[in-house]
Coordinates of C-alpha atoms and ligand atoms in Angstrom, one line a residue:
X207 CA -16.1 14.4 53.3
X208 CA -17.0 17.3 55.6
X209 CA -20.9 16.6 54.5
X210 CA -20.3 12.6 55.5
X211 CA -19.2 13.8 58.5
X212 CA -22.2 15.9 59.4
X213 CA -24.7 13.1 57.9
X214 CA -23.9 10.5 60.3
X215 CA -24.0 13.3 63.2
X216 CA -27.8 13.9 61.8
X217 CA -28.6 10.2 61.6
X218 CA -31.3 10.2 64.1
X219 CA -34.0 8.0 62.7
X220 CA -37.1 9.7 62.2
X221 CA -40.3 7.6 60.5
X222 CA -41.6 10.1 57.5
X223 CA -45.0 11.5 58.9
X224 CA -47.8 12.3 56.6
X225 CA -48.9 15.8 57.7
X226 CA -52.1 16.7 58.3
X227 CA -53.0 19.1 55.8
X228 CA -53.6 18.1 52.3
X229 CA -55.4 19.8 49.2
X230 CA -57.3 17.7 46.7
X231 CA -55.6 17.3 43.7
X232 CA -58.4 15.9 41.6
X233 CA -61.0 18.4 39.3
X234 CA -63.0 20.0 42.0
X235 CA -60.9 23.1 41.6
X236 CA -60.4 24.2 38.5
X237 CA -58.5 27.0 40.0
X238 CA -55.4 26.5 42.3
X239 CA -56.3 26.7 45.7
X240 CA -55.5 29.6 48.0
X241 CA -54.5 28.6 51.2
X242 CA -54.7 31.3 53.8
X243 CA -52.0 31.7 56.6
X244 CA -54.0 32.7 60.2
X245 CA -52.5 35.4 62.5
X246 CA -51.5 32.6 65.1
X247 CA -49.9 30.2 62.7
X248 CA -46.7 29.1 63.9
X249 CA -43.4 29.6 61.7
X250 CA -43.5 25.4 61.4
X251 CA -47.3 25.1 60.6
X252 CA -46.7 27.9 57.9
X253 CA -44.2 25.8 56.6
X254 CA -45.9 22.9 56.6
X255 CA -49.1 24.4 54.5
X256 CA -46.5 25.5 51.8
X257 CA -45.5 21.9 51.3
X258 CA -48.3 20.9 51.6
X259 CA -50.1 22.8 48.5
X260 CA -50.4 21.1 45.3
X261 CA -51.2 21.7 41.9
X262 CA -54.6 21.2 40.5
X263 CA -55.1 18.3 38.3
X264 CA -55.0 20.4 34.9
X265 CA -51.7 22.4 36.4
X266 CA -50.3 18.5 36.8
X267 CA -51.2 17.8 33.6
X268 CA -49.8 21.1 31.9
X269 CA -46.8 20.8 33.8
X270 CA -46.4 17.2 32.6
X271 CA -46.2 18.4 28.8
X272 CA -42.9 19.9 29.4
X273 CA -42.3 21.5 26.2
X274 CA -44.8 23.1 24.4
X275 CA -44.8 25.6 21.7
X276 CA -45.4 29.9 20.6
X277 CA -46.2 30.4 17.3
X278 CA -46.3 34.1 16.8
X279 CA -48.1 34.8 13.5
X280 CA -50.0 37.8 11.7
X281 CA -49.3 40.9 10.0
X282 CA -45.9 41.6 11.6
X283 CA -45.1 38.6 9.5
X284 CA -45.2 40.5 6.1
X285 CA -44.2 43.9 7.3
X286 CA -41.2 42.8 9.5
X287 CA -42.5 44.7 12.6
X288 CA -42.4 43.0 16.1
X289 CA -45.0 45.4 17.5
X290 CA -47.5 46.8 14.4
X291 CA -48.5 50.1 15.3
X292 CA -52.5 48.7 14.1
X293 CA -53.0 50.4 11.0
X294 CA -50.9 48.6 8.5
X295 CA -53.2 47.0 5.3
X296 CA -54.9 43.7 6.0
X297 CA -54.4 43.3 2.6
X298 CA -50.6 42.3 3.3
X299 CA -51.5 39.2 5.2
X300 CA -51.1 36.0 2.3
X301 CA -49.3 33.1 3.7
X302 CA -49.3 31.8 0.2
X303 CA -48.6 27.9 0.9
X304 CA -50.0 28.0 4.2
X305 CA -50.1 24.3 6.1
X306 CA -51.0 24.3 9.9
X307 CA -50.6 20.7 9.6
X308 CA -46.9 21.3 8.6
X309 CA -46.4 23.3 11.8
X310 CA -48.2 20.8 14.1
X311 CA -46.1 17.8 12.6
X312 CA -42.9 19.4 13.1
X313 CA -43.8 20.7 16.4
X314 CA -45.0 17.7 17.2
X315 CA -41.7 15.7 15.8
X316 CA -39.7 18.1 17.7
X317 CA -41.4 16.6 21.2
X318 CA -43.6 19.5 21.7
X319 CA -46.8 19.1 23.6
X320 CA -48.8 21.9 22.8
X321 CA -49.1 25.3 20.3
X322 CA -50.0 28.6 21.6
X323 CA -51.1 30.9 18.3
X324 CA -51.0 34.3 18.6
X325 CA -54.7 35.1 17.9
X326 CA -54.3 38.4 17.8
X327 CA -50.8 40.4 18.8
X328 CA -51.0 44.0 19.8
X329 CA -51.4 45.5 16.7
X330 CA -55.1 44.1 17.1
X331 CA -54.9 42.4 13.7
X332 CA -57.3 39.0 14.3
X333 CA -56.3 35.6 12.8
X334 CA -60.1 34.4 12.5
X335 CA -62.7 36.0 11.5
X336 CA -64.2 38.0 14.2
X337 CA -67.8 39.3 14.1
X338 CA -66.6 42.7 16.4
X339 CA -64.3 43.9 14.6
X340 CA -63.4 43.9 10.6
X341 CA -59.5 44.4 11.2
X342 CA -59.2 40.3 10.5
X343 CA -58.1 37.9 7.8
X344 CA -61.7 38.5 6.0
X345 CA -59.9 41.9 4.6
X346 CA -56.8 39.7 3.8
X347 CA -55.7 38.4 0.1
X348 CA -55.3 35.5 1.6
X349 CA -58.1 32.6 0.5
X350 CA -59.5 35.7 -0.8
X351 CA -60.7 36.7 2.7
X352 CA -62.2 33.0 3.6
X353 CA -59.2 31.4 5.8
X354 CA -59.0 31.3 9.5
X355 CA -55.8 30.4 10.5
X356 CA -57.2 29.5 14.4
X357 CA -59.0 27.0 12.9
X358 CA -56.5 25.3 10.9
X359 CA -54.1 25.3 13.5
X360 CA -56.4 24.1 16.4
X361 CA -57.6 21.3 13.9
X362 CA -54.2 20.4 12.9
X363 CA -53.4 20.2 16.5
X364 CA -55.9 17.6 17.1
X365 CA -55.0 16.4 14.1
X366 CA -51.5 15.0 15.5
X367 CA -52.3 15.0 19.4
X368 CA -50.8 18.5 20.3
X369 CA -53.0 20.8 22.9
X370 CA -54.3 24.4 21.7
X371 CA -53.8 27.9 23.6
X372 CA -54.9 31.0 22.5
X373 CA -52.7 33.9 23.0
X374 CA -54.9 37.2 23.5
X375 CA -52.9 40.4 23.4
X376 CA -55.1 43.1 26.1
X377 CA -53.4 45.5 24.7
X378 CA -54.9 46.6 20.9
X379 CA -53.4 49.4 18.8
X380 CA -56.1 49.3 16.1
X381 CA -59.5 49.8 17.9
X382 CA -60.5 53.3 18.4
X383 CA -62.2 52.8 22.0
X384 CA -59.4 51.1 22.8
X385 CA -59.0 53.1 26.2
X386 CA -62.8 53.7 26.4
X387 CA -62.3 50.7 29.3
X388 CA -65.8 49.3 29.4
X389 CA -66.3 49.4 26.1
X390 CA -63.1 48.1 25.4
X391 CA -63.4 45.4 27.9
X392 CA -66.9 44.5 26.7
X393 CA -65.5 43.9 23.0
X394 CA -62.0 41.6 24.6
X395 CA -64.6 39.8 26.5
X396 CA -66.8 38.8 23.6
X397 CA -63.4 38.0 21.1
X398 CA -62.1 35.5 24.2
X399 CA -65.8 34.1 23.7
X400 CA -65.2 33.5 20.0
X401 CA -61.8 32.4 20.9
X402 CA -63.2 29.8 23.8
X403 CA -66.3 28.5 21.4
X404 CA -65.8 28.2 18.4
X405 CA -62.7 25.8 18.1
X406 CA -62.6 23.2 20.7
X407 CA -60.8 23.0 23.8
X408 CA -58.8 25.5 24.6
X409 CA -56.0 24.1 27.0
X410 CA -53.9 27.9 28.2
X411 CA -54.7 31.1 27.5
X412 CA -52.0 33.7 27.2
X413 CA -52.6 36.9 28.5
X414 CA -49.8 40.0 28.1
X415 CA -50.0 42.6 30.3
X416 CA -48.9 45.4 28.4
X417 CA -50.6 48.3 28.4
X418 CA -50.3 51.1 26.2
X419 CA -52.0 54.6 26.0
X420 CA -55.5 54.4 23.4
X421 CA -55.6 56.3 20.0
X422 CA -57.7 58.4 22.3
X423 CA -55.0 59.3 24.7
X424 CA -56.9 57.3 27.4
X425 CA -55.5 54.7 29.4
X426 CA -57.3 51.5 29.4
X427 CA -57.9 49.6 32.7
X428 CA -58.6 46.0 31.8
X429 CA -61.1 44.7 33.8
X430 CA -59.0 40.8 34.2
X431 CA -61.5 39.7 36.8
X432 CA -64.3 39.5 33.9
X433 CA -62.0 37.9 31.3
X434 CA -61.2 35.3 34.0
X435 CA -65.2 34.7 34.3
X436 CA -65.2 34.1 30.5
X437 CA -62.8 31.5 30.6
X438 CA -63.9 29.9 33.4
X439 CA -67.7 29.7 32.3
X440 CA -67.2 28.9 29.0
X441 CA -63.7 26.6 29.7
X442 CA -63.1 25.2 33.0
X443 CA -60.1 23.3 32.2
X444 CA -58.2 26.3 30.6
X445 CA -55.2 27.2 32.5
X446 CA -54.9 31.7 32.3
X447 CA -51.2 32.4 31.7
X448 CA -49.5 35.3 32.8
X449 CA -51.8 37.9 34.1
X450 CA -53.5 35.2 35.3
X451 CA -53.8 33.2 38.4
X452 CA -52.6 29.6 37.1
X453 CA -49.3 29.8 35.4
X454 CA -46.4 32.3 36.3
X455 CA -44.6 34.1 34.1
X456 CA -40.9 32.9 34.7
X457 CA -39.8 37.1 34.9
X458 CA -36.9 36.6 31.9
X459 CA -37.1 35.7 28.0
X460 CA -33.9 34.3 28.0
X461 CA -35.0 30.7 28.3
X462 CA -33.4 30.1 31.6
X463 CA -35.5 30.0 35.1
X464 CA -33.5 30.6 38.2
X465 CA -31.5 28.1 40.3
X466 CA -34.4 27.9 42.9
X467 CA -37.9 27.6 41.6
X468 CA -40.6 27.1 43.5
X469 CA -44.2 26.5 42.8
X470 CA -45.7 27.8 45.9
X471 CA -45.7 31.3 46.1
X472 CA -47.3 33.6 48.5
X473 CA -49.5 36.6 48.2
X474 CA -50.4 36.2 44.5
X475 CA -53.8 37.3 45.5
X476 CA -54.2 41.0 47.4
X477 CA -54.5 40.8 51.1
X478 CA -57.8 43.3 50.6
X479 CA -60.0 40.7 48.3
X480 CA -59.2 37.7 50.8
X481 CA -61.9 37.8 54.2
X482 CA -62.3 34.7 56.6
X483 CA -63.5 32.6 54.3
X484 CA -61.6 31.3 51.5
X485 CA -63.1 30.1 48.2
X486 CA -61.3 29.9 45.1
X487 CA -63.4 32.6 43.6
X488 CA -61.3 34.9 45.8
X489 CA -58.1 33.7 43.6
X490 CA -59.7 35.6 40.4
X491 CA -61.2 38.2 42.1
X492 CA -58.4 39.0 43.7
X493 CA -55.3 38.2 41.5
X494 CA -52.9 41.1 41.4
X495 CA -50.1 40.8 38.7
X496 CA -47.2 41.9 40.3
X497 CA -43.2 41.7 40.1
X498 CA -42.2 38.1 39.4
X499 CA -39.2 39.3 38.4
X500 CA -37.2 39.0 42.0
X501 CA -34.8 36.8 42.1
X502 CA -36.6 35.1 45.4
X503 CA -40.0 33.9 45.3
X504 CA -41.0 31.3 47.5
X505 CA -37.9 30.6 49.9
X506 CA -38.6 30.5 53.4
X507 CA -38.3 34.1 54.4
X508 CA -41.1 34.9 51.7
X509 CA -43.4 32.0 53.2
X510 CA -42.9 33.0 56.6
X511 CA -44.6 37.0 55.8
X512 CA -47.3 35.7 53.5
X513 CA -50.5 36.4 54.1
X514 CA -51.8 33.6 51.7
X515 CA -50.1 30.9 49.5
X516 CA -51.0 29.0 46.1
X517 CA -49.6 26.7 43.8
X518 CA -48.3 28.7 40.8
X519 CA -45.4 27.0 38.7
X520 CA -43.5 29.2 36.3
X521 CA -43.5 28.8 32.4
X522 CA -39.7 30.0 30.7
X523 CA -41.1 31.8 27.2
X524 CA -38.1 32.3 24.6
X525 CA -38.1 32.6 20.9
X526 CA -35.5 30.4 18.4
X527 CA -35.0 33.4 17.2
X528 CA -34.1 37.1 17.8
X529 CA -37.2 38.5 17.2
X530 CA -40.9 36.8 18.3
X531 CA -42.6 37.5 14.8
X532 CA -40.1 35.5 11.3
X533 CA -37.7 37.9 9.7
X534 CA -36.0 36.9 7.1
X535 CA -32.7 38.2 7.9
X536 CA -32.9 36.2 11.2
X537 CA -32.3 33.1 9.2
X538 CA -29.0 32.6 10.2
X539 CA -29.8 33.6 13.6
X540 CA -31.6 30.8 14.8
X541 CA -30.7 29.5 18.1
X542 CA -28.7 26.0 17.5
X543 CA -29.3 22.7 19.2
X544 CA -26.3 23.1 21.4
X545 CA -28.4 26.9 22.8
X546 CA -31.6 24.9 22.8
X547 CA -30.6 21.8 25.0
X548 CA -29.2 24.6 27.2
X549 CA -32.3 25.7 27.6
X550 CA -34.1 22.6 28.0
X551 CA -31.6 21.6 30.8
X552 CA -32.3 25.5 32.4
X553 CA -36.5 26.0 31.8
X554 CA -37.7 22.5 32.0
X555 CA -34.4 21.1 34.1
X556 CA -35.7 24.1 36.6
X557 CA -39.0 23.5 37.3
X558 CA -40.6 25.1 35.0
X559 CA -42.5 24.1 31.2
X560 CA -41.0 25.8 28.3
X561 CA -42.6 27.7 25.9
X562 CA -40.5 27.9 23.2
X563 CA -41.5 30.6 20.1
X564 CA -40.9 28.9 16.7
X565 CA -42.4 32.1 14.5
X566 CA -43.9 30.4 11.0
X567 CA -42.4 32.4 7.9
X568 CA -44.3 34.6 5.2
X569 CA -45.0 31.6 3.1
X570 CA -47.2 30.6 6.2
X571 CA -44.7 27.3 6.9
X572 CA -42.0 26.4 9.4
X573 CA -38.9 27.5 8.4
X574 CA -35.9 24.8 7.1
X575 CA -33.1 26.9 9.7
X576 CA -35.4 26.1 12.8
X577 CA -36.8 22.8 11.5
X578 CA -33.3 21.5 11.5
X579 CA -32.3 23.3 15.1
X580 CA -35.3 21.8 16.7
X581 CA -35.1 18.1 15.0
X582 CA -31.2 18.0 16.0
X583 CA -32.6 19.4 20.1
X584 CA -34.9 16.5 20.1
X585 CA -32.3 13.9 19.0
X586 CA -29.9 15.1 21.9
X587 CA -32.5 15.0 24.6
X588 CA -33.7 11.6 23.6
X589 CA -30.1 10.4 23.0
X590 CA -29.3 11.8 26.5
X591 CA -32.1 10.3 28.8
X592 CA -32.0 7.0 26.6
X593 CA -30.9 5.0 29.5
X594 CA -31.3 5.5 33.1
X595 CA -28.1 3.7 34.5
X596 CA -29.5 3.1 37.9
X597 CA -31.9 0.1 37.9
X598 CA -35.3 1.2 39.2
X599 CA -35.8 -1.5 41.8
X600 CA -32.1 -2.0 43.1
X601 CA -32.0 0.9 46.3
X602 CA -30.8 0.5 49.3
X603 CA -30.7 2.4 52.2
X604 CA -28.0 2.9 54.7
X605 CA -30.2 4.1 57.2
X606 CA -32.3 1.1 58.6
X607 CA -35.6 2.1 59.3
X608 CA -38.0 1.2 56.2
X609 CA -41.8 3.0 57.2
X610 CA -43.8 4.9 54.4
X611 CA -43.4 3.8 51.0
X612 CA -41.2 6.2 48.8
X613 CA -41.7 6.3 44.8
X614 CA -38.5 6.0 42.8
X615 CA -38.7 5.8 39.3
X616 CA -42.5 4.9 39.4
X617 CA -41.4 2.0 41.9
X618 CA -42.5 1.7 45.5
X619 CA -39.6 1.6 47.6
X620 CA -39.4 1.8 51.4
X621 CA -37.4 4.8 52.3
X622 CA -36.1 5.9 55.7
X623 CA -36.3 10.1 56.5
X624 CA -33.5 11.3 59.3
X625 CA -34.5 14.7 61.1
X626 CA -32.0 17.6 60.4
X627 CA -31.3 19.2 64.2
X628 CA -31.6 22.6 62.7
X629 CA -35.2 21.9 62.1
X630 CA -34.7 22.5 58.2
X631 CA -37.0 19.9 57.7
X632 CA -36.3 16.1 57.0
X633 CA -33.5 14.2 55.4
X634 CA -33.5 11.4 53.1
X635 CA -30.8 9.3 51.9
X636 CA -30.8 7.1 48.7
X637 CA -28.1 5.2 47.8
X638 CA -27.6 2.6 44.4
X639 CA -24.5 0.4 44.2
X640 CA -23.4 -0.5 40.5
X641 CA -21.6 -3.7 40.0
X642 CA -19.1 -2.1 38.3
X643 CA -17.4 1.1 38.1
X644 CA -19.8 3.4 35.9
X645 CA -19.0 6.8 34.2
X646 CA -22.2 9.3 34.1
X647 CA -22.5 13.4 33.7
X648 CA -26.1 14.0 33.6
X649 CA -28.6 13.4 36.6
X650 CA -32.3 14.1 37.0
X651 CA -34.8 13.9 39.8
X652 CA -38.5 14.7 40.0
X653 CA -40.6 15.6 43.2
X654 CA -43.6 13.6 43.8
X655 CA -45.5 17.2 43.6
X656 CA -49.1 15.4 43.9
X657 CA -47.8 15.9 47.7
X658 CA -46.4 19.4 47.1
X659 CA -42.7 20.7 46.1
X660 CA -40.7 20.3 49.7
X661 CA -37.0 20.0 48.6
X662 CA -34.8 22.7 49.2
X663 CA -31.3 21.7 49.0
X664 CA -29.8 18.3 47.5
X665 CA -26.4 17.0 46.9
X666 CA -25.1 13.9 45.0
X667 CA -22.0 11.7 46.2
X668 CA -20.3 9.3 44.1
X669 CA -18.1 6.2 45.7
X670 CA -14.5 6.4 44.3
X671 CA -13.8 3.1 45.8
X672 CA -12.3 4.6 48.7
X673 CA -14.5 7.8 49.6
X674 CA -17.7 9.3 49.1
X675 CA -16.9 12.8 46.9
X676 CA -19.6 15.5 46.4
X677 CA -19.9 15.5 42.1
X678 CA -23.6 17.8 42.1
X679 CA -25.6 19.8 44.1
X680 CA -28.7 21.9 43.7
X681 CA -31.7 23.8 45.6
X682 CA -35.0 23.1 44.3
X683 CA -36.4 20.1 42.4
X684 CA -40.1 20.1 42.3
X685 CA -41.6 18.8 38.9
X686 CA -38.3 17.8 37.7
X687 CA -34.4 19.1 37.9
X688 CA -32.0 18.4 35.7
X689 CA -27.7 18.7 36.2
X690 CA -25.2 18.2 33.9
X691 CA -21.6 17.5 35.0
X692 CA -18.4 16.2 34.5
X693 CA -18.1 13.0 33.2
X694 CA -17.8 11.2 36.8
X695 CA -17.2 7.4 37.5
X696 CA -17.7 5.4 40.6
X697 CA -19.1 1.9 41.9
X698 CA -21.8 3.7 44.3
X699 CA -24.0 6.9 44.1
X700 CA -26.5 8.5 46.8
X701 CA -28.7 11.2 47.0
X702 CA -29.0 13.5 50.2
X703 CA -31.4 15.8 50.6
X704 CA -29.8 18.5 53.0
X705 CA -32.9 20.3 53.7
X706 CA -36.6 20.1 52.9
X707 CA -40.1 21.0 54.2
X708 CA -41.3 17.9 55.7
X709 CA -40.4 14.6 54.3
X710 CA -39.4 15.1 50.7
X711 CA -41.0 12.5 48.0
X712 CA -38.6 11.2 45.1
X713 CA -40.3 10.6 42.2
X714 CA -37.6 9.7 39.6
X715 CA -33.7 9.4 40.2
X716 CA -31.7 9.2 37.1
X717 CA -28.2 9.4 35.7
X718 CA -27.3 9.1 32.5
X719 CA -23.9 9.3 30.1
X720 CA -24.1 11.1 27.4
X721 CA -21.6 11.1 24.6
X722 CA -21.4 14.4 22.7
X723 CA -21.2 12.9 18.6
X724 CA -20.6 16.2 16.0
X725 CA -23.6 15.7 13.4
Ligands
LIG139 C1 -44.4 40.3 25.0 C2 -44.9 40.9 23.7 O1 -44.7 42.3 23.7 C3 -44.0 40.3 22.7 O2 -44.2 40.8 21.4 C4 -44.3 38.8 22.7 O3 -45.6 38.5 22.3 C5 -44.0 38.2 24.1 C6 -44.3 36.7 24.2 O4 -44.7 38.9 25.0 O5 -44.8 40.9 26.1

């Protein structure tokens, strides 16, 4: 009641202004764009750059995919290791009934959008058969030294419509000059050129960032503006993950992102690389990894210090299983559809994609225990979302004014904005009345981020037939957010956004019922 209350106190009409600043969201860039704050930039114009910054088109279209897929592979496989220390026998590696296209099928059954093989892991042990090194599956048993499991798993990708990344490990426990840094970069430059020729397009690339001390007790300083080059010469498109300027790492491996996510960050580039002028070659040049781990990113206070801002959406990485690399004696550890949904509802219900590791087995297949875990996540999702019980042309708004068009559910509507007096931005209000009393416990709703992620705190009311009562409530939405709740019935329902920057742009509203069947 108290929010009603302070609502209708707020309800100054206010027409939803278009701001002036906006960043292109089609090809040009194939790097986000850096958008630098000035000395004299006022705390409202800073605020209105962040919401203003959008992804580029292939970050739109990677963050669209949603789910996509890790398939950590190699040596580790046969020896049980997670990390292999770089000298264990070639020879070990014989994924005897070996099928990429049963992984990309199942991945692909499971609603998966993309597979990201682990190319080569830390133990520098390669999956294709690399010309720079002889530590590959040419010294294997396996197709008596003729397979390449990169190119059977980017084929079968294509194969059934999935996307290909590469995972790169910088860090190599096998290569003597490992530590010998120009030599060493020199050699991970021309394996990403291997990697980013010789097997089609290449849609993420994974970079770790560990960093261990060489055979030759010498510390190796990668040299990341140079691998950058190489993917950007040889694949534009190609979105760098991780210690890379595109996609964030989310900071945890449990699967869940935080509460508030936002895509625009600040100062992901150093201070020292950026000069008056801004091109997006600064981005690389300048792209210094640091602590994504804090618990707060992009919220206002962070916006307000930054020297520069970029679009740079987080990605929630989590195995099915304990481990990142099959054991057998995880086999009754495999996360169960109930843990994955969770997930879902937390990585990709968060603003973020998830990557999700599903580690093939010795045999060189997809495991039965996660084939079933993933199928049964699948069937809840789709069960869940299978009907959107508001009716996408049906809003109304209690506020009168109708001026720029708003997008609900893919349908123009005319919205009407209300300016918040403490200057947190606009309000919006949506409102849907059912003809009956309905029963939901699920809600979703997606930012229109082709005009940049704005909202900052939302709330749901439901009409008991007497009262509007609060039944959800959340921070950030961006490229989609996702609640579950009680099951809650009511005639009406309406959205508020409590605070945003600017005039916030609804993209989907949905809510949904969702019996829970055992089976
Ligand atoms: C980590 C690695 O050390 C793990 O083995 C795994 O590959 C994970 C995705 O990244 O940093």
């Amino acid at each position: 009641m108290k929010q009603f209350t302070s609502f209708i106190i707020l309800l100054v009409l206010f027409p939803l202004i278009e701001p002036a600043i906006s960043q292109p969201l089609k090809g040009e860039h194939p790097k986000p764009v850096l958008v630098q704050i000035q000395k004299t930039d006022t705390p409202s114009q800073i605020i209105e750059k962040a919401a203003n910054i959008v992804p580029t088109k292939e970050q739109f279209d990677w963050e669209q995919m949603e789910f996509i897929a890790f398939t950590h592979f190699g040596l580790n496989t046969f020896t049980g290791q997670e990390w292999g220390e770089g000298h264990e026998d070639p020879e070990l590696f014989n994924p005897v009934e070996f099928d990429a296209d049963q992984w990309a099928k199942v991945l692909h059954n499971a609603g998966i959008k993309m597979i990201i093989l682990t190319a080569r892991h830390h133990d520098g042990f390669c999956l294709w058969p690399s010309n720079f090194t002889d530590y590959t599956v040419a010294r294997s048993k396996w197709k008596n030294g003729k397979g390449d499991v990169v190119k059977a798993v980017s084929d079968a990708c294509r194969k059934y419509g999935l996307k290909f990344g590469v995972y790169l490990s910088p860090w190599d426990r096998h290569e003597s000059f490992y530590g010998d840094s120009p030599l060493y970069n020199e050699f991970f430059r021309n394996q990403l050129r291997e990697l980013l020729t010789k097997y089609g397009k290449i849609t993420e690339v994974w970079f770790d960032g560990a960093c261990g001390e060489g055979p030759n007790g010498k510390k190796q300083i990668y040299d990341w503006a140079s691998y950058y080059k190489v993917v950007r010469e040889l694949q534009p498109e190609c979105l760098i993950a991780v210690m890379g300027p595109d996609i964030r790492w989310v900071g945890t491996e449990t699967g869940y992102a935080r509460e508030t996510e936002w895509s625009v960050l600040p100062d992901i580039v150093s201070t020292d690389s950026v000069h008056n002028s801004f091109d997006s070659n600064q981005l690389d040049d300048g792209f210094l990894p640091h602590n994504f781990m804090e618990q707060n990113l992009g919220g206002r206070d962070k916006i307000l210090k930054a020297k520069n801002l970029c679009w740079y959406p987080a990605e929630t990485d989590v195995s099915i299983r304990p481990g990142w690399f099959y054991h057998e004696k995880e086999d009754s550890l495999v996360k169960t559809p109930e843990e994955l949904v969770d997930i879902y509802f937390n990585s990709v219900g968060r603003n973020s994609v998830l990557l999700l590791n599903i580690p093939p087995n010795k045999k060189g297949l997809i495991q039965q225990e996660d084939i079933v875990s993933l199928m049964k996540m699948n069937k809840t999702i789709k069960q869940i979302f299978r009907k959107n019980l508001i009716n996408k042309h049906k809003w109304f708004y209690e506020a009168r004014e109708y001026k720029a068009p708003l997008l609900i559910n893919d349908v123009k509507h005319h919205g009407c904005a209300v300016k918040d007096s403490s200057a947190q931005g606009f309000l919006t209000e949506l409102n849907y009345e059912w003809k009956r009393k309905t029963v939901f416990n699920t809600v979703l709703l997606k930012e229109d981020i082709t005009k940049g992620q704005r909202i900052e705190k939302f709330h749901i009311d439901y009409w008991t037939g007497s009262e509007w009562k609060e039944c959800a409530s959340g921070t950030t939405v961006g490229y989609k957010r996702l609640l579950r709740i009680n099951d809650t019935k009511g005639t009406k329902i309406r959205l508020i956004i409590d605070a945003s920057r600017g005039s916030a742009n609804i993209k989907s509203f949905g809510v949904y019922y969702f019996v829970k069947r055992e089976g």
